XYZ file of C-alpha atoms in Angstrom:
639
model
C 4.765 75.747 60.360
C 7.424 78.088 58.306
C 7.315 76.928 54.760
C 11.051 76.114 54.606
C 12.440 74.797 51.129
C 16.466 74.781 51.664
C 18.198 72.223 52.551
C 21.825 73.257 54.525
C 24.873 71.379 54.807
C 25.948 68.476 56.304
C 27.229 70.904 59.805
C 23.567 72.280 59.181
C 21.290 69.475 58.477
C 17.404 70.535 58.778
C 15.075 68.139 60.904
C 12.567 68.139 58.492
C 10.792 64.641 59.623
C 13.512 63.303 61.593
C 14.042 63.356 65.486
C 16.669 65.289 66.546
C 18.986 62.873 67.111
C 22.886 63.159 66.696
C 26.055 64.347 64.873
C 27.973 67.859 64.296
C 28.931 69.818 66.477
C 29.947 73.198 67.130
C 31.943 76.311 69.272
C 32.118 78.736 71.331
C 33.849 82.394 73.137
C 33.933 85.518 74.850
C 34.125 87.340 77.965
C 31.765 87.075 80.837
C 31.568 89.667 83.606
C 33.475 88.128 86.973
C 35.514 88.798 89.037
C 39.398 87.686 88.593
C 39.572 84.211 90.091
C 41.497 83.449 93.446
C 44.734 81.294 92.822
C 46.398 79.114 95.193
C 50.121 80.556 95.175
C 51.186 77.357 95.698
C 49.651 75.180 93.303
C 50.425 75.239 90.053
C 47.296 74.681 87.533
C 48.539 74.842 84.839
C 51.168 72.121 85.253
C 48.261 70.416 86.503
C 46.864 70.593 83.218
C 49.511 69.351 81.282
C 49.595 66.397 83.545
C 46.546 65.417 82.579
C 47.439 65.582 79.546
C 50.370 63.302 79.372
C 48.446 60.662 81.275
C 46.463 60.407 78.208
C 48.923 60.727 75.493
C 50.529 57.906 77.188
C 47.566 55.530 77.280
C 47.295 56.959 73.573
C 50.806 56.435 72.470
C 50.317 52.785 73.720
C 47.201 51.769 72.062
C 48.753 53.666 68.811
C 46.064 56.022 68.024
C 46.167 59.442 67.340
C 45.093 61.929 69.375
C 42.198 64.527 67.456
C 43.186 67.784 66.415
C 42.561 71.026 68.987
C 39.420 72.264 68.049
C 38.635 75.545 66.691
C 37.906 78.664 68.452
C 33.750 78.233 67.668
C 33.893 75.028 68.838
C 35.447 75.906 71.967
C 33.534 78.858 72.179
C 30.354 76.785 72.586
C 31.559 74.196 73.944
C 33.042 75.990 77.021
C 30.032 78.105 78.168
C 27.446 75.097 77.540
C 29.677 72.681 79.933
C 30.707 75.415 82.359
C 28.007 78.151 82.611
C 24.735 75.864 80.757
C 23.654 78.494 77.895
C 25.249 79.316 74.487
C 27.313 82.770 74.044
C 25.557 85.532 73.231
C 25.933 87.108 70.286
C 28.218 90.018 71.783
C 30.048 87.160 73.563
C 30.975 85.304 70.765
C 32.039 88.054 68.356
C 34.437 89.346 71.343
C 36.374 85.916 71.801
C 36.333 85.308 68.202
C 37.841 88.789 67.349
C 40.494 88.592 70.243
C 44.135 87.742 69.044
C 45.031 87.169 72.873
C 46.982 84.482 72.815
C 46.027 83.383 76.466
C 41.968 83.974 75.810
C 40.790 80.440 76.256
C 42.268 80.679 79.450
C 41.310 84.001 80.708
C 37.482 82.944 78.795
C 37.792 79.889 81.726
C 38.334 82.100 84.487
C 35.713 84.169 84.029
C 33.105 82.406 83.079
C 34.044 80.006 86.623
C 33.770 82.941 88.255
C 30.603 84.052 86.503
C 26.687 83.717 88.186
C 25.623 81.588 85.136
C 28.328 78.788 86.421
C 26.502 78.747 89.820
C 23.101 78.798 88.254
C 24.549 75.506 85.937
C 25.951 73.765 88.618
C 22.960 73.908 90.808
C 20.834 72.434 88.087
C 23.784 69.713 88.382
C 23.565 68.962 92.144
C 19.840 69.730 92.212
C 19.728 66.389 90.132
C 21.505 64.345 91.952
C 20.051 65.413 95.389
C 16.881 65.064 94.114
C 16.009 68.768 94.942
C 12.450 69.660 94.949
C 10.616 73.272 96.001
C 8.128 71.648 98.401
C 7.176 68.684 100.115
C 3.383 68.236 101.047
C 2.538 71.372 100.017
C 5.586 72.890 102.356
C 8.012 75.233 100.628
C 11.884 74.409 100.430
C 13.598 77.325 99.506
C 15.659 77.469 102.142
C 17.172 73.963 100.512
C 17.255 75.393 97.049
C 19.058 78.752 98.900
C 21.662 77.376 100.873
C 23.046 74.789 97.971
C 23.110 78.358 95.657
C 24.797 80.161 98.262
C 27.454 77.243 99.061
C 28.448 76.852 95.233
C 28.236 81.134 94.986
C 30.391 81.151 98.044
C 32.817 77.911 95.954
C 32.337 76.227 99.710
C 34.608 73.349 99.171
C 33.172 69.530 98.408
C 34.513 68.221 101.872
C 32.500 71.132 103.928
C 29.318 71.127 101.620
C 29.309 67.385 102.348
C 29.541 67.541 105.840
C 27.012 70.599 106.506
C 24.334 68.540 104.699
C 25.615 64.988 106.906
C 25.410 67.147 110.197
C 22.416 69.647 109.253
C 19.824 70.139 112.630
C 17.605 72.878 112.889
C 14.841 74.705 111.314
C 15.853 75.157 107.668
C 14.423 79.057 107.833
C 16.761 79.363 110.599
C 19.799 81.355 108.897
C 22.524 79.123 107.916
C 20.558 75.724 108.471
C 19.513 75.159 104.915
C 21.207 72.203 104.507
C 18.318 70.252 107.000
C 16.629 69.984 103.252
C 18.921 66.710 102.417
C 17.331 64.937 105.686
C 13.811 66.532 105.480
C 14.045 65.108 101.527
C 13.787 61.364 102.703
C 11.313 62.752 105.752
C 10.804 59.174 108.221
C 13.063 57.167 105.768
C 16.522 56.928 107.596
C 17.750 54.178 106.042
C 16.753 55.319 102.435
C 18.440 58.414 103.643
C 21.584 55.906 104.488
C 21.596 54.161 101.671
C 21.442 57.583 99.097
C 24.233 59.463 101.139
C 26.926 56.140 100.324
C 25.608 55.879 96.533
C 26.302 59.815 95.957
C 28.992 60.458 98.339
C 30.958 56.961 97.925
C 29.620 55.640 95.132
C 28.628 52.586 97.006
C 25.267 51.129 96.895
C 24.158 49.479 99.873
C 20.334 49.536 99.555
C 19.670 46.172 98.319
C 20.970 45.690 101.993
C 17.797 46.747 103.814
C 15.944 43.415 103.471
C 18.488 41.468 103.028
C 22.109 40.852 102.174
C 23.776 42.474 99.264
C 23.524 39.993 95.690
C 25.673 41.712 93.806
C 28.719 42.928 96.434
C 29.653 41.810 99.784
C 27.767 43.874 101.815
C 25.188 42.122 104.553
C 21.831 43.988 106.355
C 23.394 43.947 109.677
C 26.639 46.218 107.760
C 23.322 48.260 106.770
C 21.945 49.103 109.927
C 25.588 49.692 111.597
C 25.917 52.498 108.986
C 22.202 53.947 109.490
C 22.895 53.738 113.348
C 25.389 56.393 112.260
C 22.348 58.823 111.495
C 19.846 57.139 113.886
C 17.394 59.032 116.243
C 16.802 62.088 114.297
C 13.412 63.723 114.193
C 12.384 65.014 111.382
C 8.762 66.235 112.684
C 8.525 68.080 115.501
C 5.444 66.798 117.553
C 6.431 69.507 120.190
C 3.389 70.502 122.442
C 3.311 74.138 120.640
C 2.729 72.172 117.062
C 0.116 70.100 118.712
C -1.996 73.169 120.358
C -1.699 75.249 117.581
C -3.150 72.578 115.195
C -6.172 71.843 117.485
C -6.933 74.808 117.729
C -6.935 75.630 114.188
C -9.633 73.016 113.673
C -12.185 75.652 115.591
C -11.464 78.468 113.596
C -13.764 79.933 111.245
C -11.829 82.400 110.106
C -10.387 80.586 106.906
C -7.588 83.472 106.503
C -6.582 83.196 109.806
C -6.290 79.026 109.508
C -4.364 79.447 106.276
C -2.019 81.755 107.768
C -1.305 80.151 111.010
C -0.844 76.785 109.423
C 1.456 78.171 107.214
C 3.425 79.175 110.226
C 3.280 75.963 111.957
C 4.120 73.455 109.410
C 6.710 76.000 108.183
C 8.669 76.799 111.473
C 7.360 74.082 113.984
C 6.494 70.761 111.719
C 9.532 71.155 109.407
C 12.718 70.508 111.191
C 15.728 68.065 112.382
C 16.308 67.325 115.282
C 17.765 64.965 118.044
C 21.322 63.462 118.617
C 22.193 60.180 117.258
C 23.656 57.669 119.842
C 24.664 55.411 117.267
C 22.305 52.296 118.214
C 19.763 51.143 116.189
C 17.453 48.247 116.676
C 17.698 45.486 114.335
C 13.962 44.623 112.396
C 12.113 41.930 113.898
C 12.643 39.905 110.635
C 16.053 39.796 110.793
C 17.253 36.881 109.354
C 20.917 36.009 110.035
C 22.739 34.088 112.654
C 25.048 37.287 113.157
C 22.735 39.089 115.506
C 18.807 38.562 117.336
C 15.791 40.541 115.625
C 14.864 43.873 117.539
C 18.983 43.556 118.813
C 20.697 46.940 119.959
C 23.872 47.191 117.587
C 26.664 49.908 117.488
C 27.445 52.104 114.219
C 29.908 51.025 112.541
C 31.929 52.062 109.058
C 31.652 49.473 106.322
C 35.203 50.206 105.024
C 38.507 51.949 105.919
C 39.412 54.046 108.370
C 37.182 51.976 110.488
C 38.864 53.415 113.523
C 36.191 56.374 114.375
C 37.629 59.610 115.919
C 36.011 59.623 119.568
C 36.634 62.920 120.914
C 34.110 63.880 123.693
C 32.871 66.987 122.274
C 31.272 65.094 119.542
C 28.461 62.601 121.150
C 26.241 63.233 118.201
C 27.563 60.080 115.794
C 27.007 62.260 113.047
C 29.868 64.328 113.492
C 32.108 60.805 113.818
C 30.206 59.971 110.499
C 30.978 63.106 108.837
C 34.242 62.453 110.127
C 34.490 59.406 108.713
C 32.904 60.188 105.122
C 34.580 63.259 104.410
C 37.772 61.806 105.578
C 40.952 61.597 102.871
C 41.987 58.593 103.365
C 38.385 57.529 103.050
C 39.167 55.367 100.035
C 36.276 56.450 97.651
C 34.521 59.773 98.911
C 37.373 61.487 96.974
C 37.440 59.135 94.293
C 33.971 59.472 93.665
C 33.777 63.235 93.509
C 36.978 63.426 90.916
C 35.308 60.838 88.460
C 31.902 62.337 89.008
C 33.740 66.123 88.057
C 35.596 64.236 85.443
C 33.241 62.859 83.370
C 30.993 66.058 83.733
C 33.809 67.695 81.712
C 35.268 64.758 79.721
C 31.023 63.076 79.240
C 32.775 59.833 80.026
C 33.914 58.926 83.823
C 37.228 56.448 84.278
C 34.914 54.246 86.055
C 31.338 53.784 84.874
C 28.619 53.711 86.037
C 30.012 56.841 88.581
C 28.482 55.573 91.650
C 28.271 52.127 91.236
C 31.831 50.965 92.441
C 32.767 47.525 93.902
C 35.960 46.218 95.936
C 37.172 44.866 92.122
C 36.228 47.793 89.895
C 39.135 49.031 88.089
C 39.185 52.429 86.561
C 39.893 52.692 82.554
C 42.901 54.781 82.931
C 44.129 53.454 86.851
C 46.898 56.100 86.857
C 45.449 58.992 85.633
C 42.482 58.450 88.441
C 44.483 58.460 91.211
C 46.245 61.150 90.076
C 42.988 63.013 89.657
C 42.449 61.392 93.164
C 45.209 63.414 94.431
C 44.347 66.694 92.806
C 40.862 66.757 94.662
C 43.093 66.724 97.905
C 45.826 68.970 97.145
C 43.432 71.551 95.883
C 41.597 71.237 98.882
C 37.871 70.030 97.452
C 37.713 72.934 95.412
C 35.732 72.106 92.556
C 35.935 75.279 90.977
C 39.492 75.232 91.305
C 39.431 71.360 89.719
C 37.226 71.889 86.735
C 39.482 74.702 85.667
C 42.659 72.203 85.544
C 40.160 69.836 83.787
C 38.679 72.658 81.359
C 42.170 74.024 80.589
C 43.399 70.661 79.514
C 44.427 69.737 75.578
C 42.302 66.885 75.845
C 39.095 68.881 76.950
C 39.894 70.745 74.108
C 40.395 68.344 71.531
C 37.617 68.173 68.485
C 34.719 66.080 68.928
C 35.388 62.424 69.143
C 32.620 60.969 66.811
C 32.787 57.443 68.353
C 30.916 57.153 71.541
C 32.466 54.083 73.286
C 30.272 51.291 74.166
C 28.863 50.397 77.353
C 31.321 48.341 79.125
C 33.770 49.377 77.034
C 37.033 51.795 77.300
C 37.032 55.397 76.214
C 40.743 56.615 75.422
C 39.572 60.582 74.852
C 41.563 61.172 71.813
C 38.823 63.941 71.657
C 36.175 64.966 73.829
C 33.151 63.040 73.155
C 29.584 64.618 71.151
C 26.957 65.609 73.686
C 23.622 66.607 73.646
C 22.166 69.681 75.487
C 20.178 68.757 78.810
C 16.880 70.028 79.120
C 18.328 72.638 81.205
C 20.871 73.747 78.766
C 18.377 73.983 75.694
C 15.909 76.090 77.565
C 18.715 78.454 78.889
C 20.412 78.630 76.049
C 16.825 79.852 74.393
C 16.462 82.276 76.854
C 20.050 83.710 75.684
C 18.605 84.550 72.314
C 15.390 85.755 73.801
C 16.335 87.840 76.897
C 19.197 90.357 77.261
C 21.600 89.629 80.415
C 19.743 85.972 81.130
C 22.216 85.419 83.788
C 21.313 88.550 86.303
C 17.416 87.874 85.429
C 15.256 86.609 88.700
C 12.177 84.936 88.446
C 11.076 86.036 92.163
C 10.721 81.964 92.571
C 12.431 80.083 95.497
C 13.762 82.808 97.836
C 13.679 83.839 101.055
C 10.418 86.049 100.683
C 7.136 85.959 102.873
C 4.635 84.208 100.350
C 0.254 84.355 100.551
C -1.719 82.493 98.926
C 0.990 82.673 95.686
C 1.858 86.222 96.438
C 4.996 87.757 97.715
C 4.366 89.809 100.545
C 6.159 92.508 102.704
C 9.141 92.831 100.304
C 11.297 94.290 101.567
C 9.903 94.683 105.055
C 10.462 91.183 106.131
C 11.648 87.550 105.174
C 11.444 84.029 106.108
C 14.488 84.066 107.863
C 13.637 87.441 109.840
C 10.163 86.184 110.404
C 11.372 82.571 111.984
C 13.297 84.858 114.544
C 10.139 86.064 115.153
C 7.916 82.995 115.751
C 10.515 80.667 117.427
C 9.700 80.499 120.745
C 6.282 81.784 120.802
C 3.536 79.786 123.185
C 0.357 79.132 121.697
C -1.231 82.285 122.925
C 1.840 84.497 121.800
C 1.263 82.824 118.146
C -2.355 83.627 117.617
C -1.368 87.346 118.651
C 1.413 87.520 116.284
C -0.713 86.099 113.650
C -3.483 88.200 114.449
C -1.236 91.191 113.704
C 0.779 89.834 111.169
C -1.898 88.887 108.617
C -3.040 92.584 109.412
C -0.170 94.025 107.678
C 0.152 91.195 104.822
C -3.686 92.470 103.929
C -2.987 95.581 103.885
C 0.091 94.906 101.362
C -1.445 92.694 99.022
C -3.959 95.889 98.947
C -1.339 98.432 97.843
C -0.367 95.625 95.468
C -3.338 95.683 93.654
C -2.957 98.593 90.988
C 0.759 97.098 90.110
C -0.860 94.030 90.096
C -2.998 94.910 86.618
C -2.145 95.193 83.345
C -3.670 97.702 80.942
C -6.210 96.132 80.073
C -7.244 95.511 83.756
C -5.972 91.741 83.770
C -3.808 90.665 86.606
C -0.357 90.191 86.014
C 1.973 87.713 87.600
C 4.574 88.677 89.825
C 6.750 86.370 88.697
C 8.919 86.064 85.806
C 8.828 82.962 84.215
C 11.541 83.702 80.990
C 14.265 82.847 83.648
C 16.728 80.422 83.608
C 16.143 77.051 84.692
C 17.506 77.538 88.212
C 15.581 80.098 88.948
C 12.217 78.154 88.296
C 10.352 75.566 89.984
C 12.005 72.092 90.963
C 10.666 70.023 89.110
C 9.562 72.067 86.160
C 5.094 71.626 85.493
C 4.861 68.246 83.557
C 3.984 70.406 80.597
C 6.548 72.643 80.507
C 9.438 73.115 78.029
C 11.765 71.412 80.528
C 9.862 68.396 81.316
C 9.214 67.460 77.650
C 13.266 67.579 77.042
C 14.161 65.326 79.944
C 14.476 67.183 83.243
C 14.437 64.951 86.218
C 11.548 64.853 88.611
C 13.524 64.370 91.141
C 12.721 61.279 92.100
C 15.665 59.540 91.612
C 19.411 59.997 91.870
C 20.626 61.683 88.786
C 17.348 60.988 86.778
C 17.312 63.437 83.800
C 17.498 62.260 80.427
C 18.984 63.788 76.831
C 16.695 61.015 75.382
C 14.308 62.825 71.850
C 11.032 62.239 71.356
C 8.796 63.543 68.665
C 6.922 65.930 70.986
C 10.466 67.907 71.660
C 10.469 67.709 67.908
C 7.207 69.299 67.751
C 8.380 72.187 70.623
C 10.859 73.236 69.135
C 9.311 73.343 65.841
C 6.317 75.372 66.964
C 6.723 76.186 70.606
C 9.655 78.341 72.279
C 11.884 78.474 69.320
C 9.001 79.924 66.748
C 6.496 81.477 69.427
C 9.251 83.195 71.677
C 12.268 83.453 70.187
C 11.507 84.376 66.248
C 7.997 86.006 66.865
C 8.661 87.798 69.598
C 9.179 91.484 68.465
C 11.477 91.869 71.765
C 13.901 89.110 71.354
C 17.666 89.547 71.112
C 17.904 87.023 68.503
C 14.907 89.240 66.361
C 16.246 92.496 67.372
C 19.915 91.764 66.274
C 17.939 90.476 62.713
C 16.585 93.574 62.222
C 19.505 95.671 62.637
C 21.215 93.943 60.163
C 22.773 95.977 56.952
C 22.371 93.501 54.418
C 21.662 90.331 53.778
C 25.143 88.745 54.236
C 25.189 90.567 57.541
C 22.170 89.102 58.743
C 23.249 85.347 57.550
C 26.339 86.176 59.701
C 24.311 87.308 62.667
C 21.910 84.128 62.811
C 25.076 81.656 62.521
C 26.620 83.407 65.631
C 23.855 83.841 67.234
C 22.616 80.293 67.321
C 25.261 77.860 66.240
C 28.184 80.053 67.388
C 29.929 80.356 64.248
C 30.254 82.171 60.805
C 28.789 80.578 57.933
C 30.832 77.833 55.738
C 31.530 79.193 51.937
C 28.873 75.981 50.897
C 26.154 77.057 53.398
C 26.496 80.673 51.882
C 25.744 79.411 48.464
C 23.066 76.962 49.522
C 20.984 80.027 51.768
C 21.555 82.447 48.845
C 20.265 79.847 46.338
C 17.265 78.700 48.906
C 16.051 82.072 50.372
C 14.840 84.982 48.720
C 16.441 88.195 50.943
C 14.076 90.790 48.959
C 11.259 88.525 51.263
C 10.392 89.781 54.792
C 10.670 86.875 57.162
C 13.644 84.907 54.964
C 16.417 85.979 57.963
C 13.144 84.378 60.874
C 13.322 81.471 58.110
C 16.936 81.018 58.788
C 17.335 81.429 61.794
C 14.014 78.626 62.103
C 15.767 76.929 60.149
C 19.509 76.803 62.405
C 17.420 76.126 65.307
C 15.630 73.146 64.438
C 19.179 71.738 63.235
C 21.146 68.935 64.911
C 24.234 71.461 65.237
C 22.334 73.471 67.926
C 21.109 70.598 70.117
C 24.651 68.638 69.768
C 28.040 70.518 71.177
């Protein structure tokens, strides 16, 4: 451990023997590559924006408090590509927004950085959690999940659509443009937990208490349960087709272990894995039912638990789940859009208008009733673009406000004089570690969770073929077609992994990896290892709803004492954060390029005196010291 004897400023308190725990916080700026974002003519964000703000200043001006100051440009700076892009500025980054005297730069720093690769990589992390995303299932890969949610946010799909692809998903998910089968093939032979997660994320209504037995808490009964998973009822989600079955048994005989490997990745890949079947909307009630409102093992009819009950019923759509994607996605569906503007809301503002986000209740009354329904009505007018929504949210005086040091209690109203003091995710430390370490983070691929042919951990024919192109291929093979594919396909794979080989060693004859793993956290695995960087800093495992936690711990204390921070970012000789040290002209040059680099921010006059009392510059490693130093601070964990 670095032998550190300076203590910094209150703005740059060390964690000597503390947890990292709270206070300060800090900025941000600059321009990120994107293209120029596409306006609705007719709608007017920017009055949009001011809107917003007047709700507040009126709930302000009638409590009689005082709204907080606009923050700086640092703390912007920071603050704006943590929240909408998940990584700090680089160091370039920041010294171009902070040099800029354009007076509309905030705005035009918005634009692009919506516009910008790292927002889609930060909001997948952010709908990865709460669709408890995972890479594989029973040792079956879902990159076809983790594709189509990137492509959907890449392509700024809007909210109503995404929701409905997922609610109406049927297919193979290799089969091009039926990624979305992941949401059903996450709660595989569980319809009504699949039920009961699709009204707690999409309506903020939570039902499952229901499946046994009628609701405690709210007024919903079982039998309102199994109307709504009637809704969804019928769907397959194995295929037990007479192909699958064949092919398995005859597996069993082989002796060629390649050849089993190979064709049972096939089969559980393209056959196994899919949805299917049309729901009639009838379900059978459990034969412990217990109420006097129906039989056990009765036939009911689906049925919505709330307004518009009234169901389109046009003939083309027998399946009920386009009536129930219908329904759900509906506007006048009175909390869908609700839900989705106070879930967006508090991801900008760290507070929703009505907490807990999906936990709402015929009674539950928002903290600022006005402003959400206003916010209500933006969703629709912008037409579920949540790209489009952010940016009024992002652009906003009171998103822009200093840091509001007083969290408000649970249960209790939050007025946002000031945006409130939050602490990195996991995802957002590690990212934002990678920014110092690796140049252009946000165009680096870890050759993780795409479309490529994989063996035994390998990618193969690169290039030459993909999942997608390969399911076109095996679709509607008979048994005797597959093992002749198979026979010929694991021909060429061989071959491949042969011409491989010398790319596939080092020089000192070691094998490499072909994967990079200094990537950003949406380019890795879902979950992260349990021992990884990630995992120790709260990253969900997917298990739940919206399960990741900013919680410390003294063995993220430790990590970032010795781990990532020292090992990869200070010691490694190929860092940005070490390279852009070593260029440095002088010593007051290099205390300016650690601040910006890691806290966003020049130096206070105080911290100046306390490093040049503290540090010796004639010393080596005092700039590594430092920069140790501003890492393992509050400042850079809090923003």
């Amino acid at each position: 451990m670095r032998d550190i004897r300076f203590s910094l400023s209150i703005s740059l308190h060390l964690v000597c023997l503390v947890l990292i725990s709270s206070v300060a916080s800090t900025s941000h700026a600059a321009g990120n590559a994107g293209a120029a974002p596409k306006h609705q003519a007719a709608f007017d964000r920017a009055a949009a924006s001011r809107k917003v703000d007047e709700f507040i200043a009126a709930q302000l001006h009638k409590k009689q408090i005082e709204p907080l100051p606009i923050s700086s440009d640092e703390e912007f700076l920071r603050r704006i590509y943590l929240d909408a892009i998940g990584r700090i500025p680089t160091l370039d980054e920041t010294r171009g927004f902070l040099s800029s005297h354009n007076p509309n730069k905030r705005s035009q720093l918005i634009d692009n950085l919506l516009q910008s690769r790292g927002h889609v990589s930060h909001e997948y992390n952010f709908w990865a959690d709460i669709l408890r995303v995972k890479d594989s299932d029973d040792g079956v890969g879902r990159a076809f999940y983790v594709l189509w949610i990137k492509e959907s946010l890449a392509n700024n799909k809007p909210y109503d659509q995404f929701v409905r692809e997922l609610i109406t998903s049927s297919g193979c998910g290799w089969e091009r443009g039926c990624g979305a089968v992941g949401y059903y093939l996450r709660d595989r032979a569980m319809p009504l937990d699949n039920i009961a997660n699709t009204m707690r994320i999409f309506t903020g209504t939570r039902i499952a208490c229901a499946q046994c037995h009628d609701h405690p808490h709210d007024r919903w009964t079982r039998r309102q349960m199994y109307e709504m998973a009637a809704f969804t009822n019928n769907l397959s989600t194995l295929d037990r087709s007479d192909t699958f079955l064949k092919i398995g048994k005859a597996e069993q005989a082989l002796s060629d272990r390649e050849m089993q490997r190979t064709s049972q990745m096939i089969r559980t890949t393209f056959y196994r894995d899919r949805v299917s079947g049309t729901s009639d909307g009838k379900i059978a009630l459990p034969a412990d039912y217990q109420y006097d409102d129906a039989k056990p093992g009765q036939k009911i009819t689906a049925h919505a638990i709330f307004e518009p009950v009234n169901l389109p019923q046009h003939e083309t759509k027998a399946d009920y789940r386009q009536r129930f994607g219908d329904w759900l996605t509906s506007p006048d569906n009175p909390r869908f859009t609700k839900v989705i503007a106070n879930r967006l809301w508090k991801r900008v503002m760290r507070r929703g208008l009505i907490e807990p986000v999906d936990d709402l209740h015929d009674d539950t009354k928002a903290s600022h009733p006005e402003l959400l329904a206003y916010l209500t009505q933006l969703m629709k007018d912008l037409h579920y673009d949540m790209r489009a929504y952010v940016e009024v949210l992002y652009n906003t005086e009171t998103y822009q406000r200093a840091v509001d040091p007083n969290e408000a209690s649970d249960g209790e109203s939050n007025d946002y004089r000031g945006r409130l003091l939050a602490r990195m995710s996991a995802e957002q430390a590690w990212d934002s570690l990678l920014t110092l370490m690796v140049p252009n983070i946000d165009a680096v691929e870890s050759g993780l969770n795409k479309s490529t042919v994989y063996y035994e951990g390998r990618p193969v024919l690169v290039g030459k073929t993909d999942m997608y192109s390969l399911y076109e291929q095996v679709k509607n093979n008979t048994p005797e077609q597959h093992w002749a594919f198979l026979t010929g396909e694991l021909k060429k794979i061989k071959e491949d992994l042969k011409a491989q080989e010398p790319a596939m060693k080092d020089a000192k004859g070691a094998t490499k990896s072909p994967y990079n793993y200094n990537a950003r956290a949406s380019e890795l695995y879902n979950p992260a290892p349990r021992n990884h960087f990630l995992r120790t800093f709260g990253q969900s495992t997917r298990e739940f709803i919206e399960a990741g936690s900013t919680s410390s711990n003294v063995t993220q204390f430790l990590s970032m004492f010795n781990g990532v921070a020292e090992q990869q970012v200070l010691q490694n000789h190929d860092s940005e954060l070490r390279r852009h040290l070593q260029s440095s002209k002088s010593a007051t040059d290099a205390c300016d390029i650690a601040f910006l680099s890691v806290l966003s921010r020049q130096p206070t006059k105080e911290e100046r005196d306390t490093i040049n009392a503290s540090l010796n510059p004639k010393e080596s490693k005092w700039n590594l010291d430092l920069a140790w130093a501003l890492l393992n601070s509050q400042e850079f964990m809090f923003y």
